[in-house]
CSV table of C-alpha atoms in Angstrom, one decimal:
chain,number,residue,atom,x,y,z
C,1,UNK,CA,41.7,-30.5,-28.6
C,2,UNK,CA,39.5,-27.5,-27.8
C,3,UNK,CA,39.8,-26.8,-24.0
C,4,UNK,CA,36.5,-26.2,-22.3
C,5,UNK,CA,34.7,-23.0,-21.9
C,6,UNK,CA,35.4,-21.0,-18.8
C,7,UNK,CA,33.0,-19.3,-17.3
C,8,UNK,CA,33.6,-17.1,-14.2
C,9,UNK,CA,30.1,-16.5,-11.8
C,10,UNK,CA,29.9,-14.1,-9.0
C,11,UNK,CA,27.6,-13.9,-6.7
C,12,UNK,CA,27.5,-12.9,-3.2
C,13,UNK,CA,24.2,-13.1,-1.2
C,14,UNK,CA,21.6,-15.8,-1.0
C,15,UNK,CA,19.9,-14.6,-3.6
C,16,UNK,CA,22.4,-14.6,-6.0
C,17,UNK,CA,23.7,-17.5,-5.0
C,18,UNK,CA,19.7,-19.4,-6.1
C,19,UNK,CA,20.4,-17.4,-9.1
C,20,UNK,CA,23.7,-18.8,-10.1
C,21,UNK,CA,22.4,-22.1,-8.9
C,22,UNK,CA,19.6,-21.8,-11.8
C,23,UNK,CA,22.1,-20.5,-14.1
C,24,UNK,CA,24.8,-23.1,-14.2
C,25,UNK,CA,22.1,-26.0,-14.7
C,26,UNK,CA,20.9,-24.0,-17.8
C,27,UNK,CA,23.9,-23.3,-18.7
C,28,UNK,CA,25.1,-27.4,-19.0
C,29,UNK,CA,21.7,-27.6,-20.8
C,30,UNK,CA,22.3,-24.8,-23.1
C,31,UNK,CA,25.8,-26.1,-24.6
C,32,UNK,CA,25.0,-29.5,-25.0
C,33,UNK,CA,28.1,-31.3,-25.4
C,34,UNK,CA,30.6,-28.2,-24.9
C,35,UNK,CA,32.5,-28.8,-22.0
C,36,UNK,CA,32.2,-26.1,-19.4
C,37,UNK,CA,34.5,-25.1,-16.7
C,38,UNK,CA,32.8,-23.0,-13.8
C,39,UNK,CA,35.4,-20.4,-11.2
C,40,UNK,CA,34.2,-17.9,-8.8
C,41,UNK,CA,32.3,-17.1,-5.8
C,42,UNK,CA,29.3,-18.7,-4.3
C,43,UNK,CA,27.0,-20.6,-1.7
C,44,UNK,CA,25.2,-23.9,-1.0
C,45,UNK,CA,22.8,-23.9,-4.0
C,46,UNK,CA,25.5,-23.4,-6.4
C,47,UNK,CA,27.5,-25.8,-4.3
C,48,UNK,CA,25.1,-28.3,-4.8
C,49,UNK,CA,25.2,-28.1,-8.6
C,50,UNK,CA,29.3,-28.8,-8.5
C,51,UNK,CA,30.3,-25.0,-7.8
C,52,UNK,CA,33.3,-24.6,-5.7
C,53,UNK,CA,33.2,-21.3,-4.6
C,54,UNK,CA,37.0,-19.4,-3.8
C,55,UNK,CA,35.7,-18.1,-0.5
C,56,UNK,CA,32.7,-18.4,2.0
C,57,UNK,CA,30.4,-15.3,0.9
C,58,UNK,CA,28.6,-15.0,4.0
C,59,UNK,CA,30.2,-12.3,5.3
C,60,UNK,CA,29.8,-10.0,1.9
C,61,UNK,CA,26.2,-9.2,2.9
C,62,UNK,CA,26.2,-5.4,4.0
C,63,UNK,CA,23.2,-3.7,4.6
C,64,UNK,CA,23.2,0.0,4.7
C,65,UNK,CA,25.4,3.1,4.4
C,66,UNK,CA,27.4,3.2,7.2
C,67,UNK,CA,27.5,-0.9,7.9
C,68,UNK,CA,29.2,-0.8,4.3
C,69,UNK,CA,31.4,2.1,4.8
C,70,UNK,CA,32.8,0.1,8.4
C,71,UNK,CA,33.2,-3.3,5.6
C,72,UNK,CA,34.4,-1.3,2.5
C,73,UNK,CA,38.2,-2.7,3.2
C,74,UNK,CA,37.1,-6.2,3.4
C,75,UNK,CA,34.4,-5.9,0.3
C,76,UNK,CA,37.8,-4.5,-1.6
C,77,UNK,CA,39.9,-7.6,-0.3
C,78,UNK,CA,37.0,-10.1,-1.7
C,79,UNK,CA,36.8,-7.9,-5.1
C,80,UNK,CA,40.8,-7.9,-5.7
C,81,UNK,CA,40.2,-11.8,-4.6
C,82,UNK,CA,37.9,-12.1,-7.5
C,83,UNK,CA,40.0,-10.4,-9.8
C,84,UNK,CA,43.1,-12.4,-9.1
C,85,UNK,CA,41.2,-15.5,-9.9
C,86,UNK,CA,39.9,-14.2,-13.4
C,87,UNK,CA,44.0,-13.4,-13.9
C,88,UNK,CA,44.8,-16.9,-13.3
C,89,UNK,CA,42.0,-18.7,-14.7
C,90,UNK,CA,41.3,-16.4,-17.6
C,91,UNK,CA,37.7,-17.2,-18.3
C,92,UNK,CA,35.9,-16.3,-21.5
C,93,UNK,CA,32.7,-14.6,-19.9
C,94,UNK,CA,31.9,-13.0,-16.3
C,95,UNK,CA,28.7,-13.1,-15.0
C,96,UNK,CA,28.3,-10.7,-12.3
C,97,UNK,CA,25.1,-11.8,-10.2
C,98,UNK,CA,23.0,-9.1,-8.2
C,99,UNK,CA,24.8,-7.5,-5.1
C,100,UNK,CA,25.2,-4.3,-7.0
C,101,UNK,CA,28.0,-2.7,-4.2
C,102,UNK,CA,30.4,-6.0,-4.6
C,103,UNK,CA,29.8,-6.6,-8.4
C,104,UNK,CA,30.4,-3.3,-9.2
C,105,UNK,CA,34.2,-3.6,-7.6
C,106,UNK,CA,34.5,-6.9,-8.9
C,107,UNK,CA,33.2,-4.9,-12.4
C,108,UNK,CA,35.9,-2.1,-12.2
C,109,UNK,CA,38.9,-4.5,-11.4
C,110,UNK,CA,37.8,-7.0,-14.3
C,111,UNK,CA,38.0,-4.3,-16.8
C,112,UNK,CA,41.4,-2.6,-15.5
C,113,UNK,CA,43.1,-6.2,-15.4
C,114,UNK,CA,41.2,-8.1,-18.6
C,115,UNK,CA,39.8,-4.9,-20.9
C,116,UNK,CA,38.7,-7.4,-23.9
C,117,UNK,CA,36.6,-9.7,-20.9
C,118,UNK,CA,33.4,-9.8,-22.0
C,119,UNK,CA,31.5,-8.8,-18.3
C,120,UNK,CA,27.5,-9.4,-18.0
C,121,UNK,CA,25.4,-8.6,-15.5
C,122,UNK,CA,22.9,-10.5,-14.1
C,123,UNK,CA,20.4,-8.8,-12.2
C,124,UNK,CA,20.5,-4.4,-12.2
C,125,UNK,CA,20.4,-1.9,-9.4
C,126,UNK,CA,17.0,-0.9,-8.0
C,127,UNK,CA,17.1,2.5,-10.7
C,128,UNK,CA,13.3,2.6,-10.6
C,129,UNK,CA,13.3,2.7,-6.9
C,130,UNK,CA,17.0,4.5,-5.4
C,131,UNK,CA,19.8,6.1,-7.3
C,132,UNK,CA,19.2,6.3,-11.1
C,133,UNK,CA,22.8,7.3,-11.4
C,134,UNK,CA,23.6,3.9,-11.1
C,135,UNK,CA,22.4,3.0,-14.9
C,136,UNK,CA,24.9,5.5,-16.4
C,137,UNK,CA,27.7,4.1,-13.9
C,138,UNK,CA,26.7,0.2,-14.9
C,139,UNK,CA,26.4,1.0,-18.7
C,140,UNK,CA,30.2,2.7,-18.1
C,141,UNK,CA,31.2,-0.9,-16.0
C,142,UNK,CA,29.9,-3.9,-17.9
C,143,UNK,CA,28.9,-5.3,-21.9
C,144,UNK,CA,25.4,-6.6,-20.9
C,145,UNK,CA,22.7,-6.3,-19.0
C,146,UNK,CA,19.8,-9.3,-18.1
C,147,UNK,CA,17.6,-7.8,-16.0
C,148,UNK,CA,14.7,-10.1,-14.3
C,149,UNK,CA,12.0,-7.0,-14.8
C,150,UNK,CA,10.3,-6.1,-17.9
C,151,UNK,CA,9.9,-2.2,-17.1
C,152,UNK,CA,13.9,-2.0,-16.5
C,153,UNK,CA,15.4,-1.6,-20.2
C,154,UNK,CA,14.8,1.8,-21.2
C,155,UNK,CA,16.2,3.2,-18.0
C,156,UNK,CA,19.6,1.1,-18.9
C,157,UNK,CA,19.4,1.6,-22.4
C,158,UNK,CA,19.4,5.1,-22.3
C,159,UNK,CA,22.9,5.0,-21.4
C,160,UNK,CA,24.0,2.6,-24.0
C,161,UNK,CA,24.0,-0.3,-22.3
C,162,UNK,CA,22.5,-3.7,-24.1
C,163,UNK,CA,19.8,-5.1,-21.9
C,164,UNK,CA,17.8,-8.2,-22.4
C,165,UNK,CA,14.7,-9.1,-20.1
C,166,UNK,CA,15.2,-12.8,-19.1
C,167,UNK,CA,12.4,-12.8,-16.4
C,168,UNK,CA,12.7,-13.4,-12.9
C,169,UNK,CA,13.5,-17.3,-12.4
C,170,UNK,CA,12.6,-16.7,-8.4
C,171,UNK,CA,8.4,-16.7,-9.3
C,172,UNK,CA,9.2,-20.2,-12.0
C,173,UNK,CA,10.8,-22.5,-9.2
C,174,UNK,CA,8.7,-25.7,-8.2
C,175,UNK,CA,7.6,-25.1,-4.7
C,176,UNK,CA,6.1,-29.1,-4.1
C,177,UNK,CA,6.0,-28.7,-0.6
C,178,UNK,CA,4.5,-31.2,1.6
C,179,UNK,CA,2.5,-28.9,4.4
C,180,UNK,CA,0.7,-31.8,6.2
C,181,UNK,CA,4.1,-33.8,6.6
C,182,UNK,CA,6.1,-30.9,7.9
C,183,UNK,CA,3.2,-30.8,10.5
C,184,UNK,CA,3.4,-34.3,11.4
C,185,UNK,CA,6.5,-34.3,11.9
C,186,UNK,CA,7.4,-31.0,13.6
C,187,UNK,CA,4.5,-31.9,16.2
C,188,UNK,CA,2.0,-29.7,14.8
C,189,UNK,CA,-1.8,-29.9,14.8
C,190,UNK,CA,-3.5,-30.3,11.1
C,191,UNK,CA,-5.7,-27.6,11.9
C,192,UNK,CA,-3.7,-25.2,13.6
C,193,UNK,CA,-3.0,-21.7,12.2
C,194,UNK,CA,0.9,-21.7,11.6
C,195,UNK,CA,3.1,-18.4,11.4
C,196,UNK,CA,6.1,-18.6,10.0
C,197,UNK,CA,9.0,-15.8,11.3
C,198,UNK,CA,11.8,-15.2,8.6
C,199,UNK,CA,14.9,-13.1,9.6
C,200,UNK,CA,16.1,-12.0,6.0
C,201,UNK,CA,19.6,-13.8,4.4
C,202,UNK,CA,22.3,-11.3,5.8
C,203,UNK,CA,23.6,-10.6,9.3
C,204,UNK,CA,22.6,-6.9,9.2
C,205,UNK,CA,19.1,-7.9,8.7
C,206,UNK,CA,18.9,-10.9,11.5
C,207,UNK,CA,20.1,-7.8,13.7
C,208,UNK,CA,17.8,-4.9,12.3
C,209,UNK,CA,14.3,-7.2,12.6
C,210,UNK,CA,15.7,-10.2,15.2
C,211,UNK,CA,14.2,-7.9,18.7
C,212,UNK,CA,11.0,-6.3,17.2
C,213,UNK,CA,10.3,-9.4,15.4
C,214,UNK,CA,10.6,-11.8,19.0
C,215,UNK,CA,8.5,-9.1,20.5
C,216,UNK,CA,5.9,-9.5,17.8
C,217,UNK,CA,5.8,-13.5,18.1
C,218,UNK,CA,6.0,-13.1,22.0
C,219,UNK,CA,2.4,-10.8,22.0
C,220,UNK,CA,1.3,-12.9,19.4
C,221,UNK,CA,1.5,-16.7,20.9
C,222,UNK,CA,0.4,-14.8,24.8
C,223,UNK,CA,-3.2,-13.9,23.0
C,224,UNK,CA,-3.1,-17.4,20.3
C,225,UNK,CA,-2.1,-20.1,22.5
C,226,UNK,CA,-2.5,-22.5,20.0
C,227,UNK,CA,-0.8,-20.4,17.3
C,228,UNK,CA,2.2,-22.6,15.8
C,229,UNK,CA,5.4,-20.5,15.2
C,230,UNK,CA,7.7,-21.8,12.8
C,231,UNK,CA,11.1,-20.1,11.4
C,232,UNK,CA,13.0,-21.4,8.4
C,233,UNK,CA,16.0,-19.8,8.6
C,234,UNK,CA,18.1,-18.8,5.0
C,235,UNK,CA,22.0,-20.3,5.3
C,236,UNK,CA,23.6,-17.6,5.6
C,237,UNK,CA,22.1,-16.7,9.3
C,238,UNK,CA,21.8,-20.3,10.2
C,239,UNK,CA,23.8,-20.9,13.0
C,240,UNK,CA,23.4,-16.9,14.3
C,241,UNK,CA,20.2,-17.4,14.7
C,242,UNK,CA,20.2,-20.8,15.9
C,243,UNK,CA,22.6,-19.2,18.4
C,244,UNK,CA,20.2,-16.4,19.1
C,245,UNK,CA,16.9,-18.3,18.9
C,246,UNK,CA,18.4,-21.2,21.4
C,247,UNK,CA,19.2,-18.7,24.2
C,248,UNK,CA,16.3,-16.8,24.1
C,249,UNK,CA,13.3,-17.7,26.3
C,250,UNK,CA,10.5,-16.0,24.1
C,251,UNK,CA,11.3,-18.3,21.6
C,252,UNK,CA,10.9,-21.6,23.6
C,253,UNK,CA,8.5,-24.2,21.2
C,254,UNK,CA,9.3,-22.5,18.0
C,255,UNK,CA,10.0,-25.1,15.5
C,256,UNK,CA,13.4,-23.9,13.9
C,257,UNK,CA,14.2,-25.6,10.5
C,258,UNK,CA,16.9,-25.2,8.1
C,259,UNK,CA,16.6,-23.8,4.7
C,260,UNK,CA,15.9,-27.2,3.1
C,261,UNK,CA,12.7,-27.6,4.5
C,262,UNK,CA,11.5,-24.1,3.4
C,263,UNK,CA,9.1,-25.3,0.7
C,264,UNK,CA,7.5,-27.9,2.8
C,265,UNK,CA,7.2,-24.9,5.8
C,266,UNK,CA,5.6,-22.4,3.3
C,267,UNK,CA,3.1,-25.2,2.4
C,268,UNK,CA,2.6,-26.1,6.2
C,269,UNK,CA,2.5,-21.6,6.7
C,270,UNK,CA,-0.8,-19.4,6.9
C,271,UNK,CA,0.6,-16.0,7.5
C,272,UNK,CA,4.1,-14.6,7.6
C,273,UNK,CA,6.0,-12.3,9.3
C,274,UNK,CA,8.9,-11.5,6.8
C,275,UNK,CA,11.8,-9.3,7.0
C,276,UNK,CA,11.8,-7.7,3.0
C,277,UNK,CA,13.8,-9.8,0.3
C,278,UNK,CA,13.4,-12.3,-2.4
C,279,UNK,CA,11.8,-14.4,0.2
C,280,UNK,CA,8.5,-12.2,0.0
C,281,UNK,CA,9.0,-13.1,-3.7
C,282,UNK,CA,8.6,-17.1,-3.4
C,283,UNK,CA,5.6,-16.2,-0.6
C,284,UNK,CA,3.7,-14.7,-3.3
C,285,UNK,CA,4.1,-17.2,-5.7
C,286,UNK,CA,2.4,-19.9,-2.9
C,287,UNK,CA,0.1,-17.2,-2.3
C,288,UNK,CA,1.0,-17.3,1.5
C,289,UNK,CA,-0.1,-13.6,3.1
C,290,UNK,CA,2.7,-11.9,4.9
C,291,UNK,CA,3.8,-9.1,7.2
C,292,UNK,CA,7.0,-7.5,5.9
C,293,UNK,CA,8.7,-5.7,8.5
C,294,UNK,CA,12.4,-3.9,7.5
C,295,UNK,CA,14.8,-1.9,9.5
C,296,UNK,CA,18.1,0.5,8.7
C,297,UNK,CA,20.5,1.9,10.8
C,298,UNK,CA,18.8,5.2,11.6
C,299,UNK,CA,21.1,7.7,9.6
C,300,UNK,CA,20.7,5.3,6.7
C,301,UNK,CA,17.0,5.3,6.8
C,302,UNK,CA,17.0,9.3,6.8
C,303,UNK,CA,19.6,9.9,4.0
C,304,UNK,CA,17.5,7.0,1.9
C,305,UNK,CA,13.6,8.6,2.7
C,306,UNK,CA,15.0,12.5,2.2
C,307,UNK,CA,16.7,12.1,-1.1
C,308,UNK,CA,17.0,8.8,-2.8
C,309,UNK,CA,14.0,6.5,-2.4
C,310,UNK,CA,11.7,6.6,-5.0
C,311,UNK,CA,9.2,3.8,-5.0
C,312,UNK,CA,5.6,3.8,-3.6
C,313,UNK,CA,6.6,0.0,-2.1
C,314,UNK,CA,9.8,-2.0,-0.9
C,315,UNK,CA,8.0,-5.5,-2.2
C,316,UNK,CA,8.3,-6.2,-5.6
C,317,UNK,CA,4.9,-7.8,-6.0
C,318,UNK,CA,3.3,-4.8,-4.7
C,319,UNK,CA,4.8,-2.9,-6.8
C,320,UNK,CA,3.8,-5.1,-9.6
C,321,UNK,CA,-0.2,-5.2,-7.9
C,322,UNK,CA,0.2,-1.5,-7.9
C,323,UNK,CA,-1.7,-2.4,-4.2
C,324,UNK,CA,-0.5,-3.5,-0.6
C,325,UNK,CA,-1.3,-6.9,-0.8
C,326,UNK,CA,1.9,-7.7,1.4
C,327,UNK,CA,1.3,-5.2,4.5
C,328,UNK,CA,4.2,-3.5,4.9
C,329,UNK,CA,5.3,-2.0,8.0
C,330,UNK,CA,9.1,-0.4,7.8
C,331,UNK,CA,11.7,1.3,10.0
C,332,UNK,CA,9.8,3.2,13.0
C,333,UNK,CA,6.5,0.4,12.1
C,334,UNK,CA,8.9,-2.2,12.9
C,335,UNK,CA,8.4,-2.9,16.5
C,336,UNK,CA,6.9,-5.8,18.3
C,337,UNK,CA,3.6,-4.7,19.6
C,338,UNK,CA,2.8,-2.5,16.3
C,339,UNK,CA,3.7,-5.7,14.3
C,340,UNK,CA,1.7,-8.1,16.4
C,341,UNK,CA,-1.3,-5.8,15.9
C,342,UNK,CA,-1.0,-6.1,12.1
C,343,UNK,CA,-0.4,-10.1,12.2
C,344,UNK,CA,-3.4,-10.2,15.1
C,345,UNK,CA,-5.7,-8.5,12.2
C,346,UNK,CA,-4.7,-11.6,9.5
C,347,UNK,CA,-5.1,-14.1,12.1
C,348,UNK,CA,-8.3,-12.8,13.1
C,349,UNK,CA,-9.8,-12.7,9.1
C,350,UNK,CA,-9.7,-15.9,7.2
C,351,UNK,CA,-11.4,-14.8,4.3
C,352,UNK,CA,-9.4,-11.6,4.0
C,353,UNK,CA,-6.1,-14.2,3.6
C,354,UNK,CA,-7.7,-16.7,1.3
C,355,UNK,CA,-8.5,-12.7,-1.0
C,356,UNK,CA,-5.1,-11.9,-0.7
C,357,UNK,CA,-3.9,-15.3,-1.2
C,358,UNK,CA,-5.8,-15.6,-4.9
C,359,UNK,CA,-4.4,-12.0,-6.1
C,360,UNK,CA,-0.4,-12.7,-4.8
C,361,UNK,CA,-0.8,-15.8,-7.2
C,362,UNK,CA,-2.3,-14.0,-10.0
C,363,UNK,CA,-0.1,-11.0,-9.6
C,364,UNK,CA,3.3,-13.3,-9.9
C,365,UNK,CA,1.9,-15.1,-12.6
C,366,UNK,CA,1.8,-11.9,-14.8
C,367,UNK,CA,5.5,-11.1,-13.4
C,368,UNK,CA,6.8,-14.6,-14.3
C,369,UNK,CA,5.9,-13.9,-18.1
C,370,UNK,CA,6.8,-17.2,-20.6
C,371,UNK,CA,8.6,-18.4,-18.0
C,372,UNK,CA,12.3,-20.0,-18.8
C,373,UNK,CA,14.0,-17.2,-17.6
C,374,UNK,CA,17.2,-19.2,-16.7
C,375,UNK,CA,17.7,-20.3,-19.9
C,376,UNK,CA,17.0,-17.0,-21.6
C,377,UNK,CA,20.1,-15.9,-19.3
C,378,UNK,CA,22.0,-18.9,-20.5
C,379,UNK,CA,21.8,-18.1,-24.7
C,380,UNK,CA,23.0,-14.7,-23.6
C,381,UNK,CA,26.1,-15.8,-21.9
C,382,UNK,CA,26.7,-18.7,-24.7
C,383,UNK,CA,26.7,-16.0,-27.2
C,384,UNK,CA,30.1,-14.9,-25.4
C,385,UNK,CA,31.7,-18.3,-25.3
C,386,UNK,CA,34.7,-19.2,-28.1
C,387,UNK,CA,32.9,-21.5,-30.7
């Protein structure tokens, strides 16, 4: 009797985890009626397809050069972790999922311990934007690239590496949101303009935007008193932020909701005020305006503008617009008042958000491509599986 197929998946941040979520479900679909075994790390959405994940990954989001040089021993613990798993279990394929820092240990220890593991990545390191010496260390690290951006091959290939464009399965997810029932039931006036605050997914970010981010909602409901504040928090800040958010007068009235009822908040939302991620991402593709507002520790943010960042944007879809539709105001433009004063100038122009609105839809629509990007990812990884 042939034993199933073992697949190990890491991934260690919300947005790998929606990834790995994506990917398993192709994956069943994928290998019809080969039975498939799944080991590794996770979090709720990959849960909620059957995933049991060896350890809770909130804590392996680090943001920054100095936050991840204090929780280097502990990223190492969680690697070696990994590694022992992929010992025991001995899986057929890895599938290393975003978080470039972790994956990359988990990358180096899989090799040492199982050389003839075939090891694909799922997602490459910002090359275009930061450290293009990370393409040459990857191609060293791993058999296969799938990368979710079209323009990102040659700068992998050139090193050898076998890269496949899968597309981005973030701008193809079904965002049916019911906006008029999160009103009802939140309390919420149909007609009333609705801001929704988002934190980020990790700790470091809650902490970088959480004060100039209060401040900015603070100015902002003083001059709108019928502005409706509403913050859908990711899972892995939930109860920090609930914390935070409960004990902090500022914040009295805001409707705080968990991460599933984000789709029905982004229907209910007219402008946001975003901390930079893959939530900026899913905003554009529901054509909801935003703020994005980011902040690294102040060393961090000097090493990063002097010599490694590249890009013209932090947002993807700008990038891709070659134009600020998402205003983005970073590091010393991160406070309160300067970020109320850009969400006051949205608020105040209608016509300007339903513009911006039309072109965040048509931009993602040209990054989502033909679409199935999740099972583009899953014929790649079943070409690694034992027949």
């Amino acid at each position: 009797m042939t034993r199933p197929a073992r697949i190990l998946l890491v991934a260690a941040e919300s947005s790998g985890d929606r990834l790995g979520a994506d990917l398993i479900r192709a994956l069943k679909a994928a290998c019809g009626d080969r039975e498939l075994e799944f080991f590794g790390t996770g979090g709720r959405a990959m849960a909620a397809e059957g995933f049991a994940s060896t350890f809770d990954i909130a804590d392996l989001s680090v943001l920054g050069l100095f936050e991840a040089v204090s929780a280097y021993p502990h990223v190492v613990k969680r690697a070696d972790d990994v590694a022992d798993l992929a010992e025991q279990v001995r899986p057929d394929v890895a599938v290393l999922i975003d978080s470039w820092g972790f994956t990359l240990r988990v990358a180096q220890r899989l090799r040492k311990r199982l050389p003839d593991l075939p090891i694909v990545k799922y997602v490459g390191p910002q090359v275009w934007a930061t450290r293009p010496g990370r393409a040459k260390t990857l191609a060293a690290t791993v058999d296969r690239l799938l990368t979710i951006h079209s323009f990102d091959a040659p700068m992998f290939e050139a090193h050898g590496l076998k890269t496949t464009f899968v597309g981005n399965p973030a701008l193809e997810r079904e965002w049916n949101g019911d906006g008029d029932g999160f009103r009802e039931r939140h309390g919420i006036a149909p007609g009333a303009t609705v801001l929704s605050v988002l934190f980020g997914s990790r700790q470091a970010e809650l902490r970088g935007v959480y004060e100039p981010f209060v401040q900015a909602v603070e100015i902002l409901r003083r001059d709108n008193p019928d502005l409706a504040v509403i913050t859908p928090l990711a899972g892995p800040i939930d109860a920090a932020a609930r914390a935070r958010l409960s004990a902090d007068p500022r914040m009295d009235g805001v409707v705080v909701v968990s991460e599933d009822e984000k789709s029905d908040a982004f229907a209910a939302t007219d402008l946001a005020l975003a901390c930079s991620g893959t939530v900026t991402t899913e905003l554009a593709t529901l054509g909801v305006p935003a703020v994005i507002g980011y902040r690294l520790g102040w060393m961090t943010w000097f090493l990063l503008r002097a010599f490694l960042l590249r890009a013209k944007y932090i947002s993807l879809v700008n990038l891709a617009a070659d134009e600020e539709l998402f205003a983005e105001r970073v590091q010393t433009q991160t406070t309160g008042p300067k970020l109320a004063r850009e969400c006051q100038s949205w608020l105040d122009d209608p016509a300007r958000r339903a513009e911006v609105s039309r072109k965040l839809i048509a931009t993602t629509e040209v990054m989502r491509g033909n679409g199935k990007a999740a099972h583009r990812a899953a014929s790649v990884v079943c070409e690694y599986l034992p027949d």
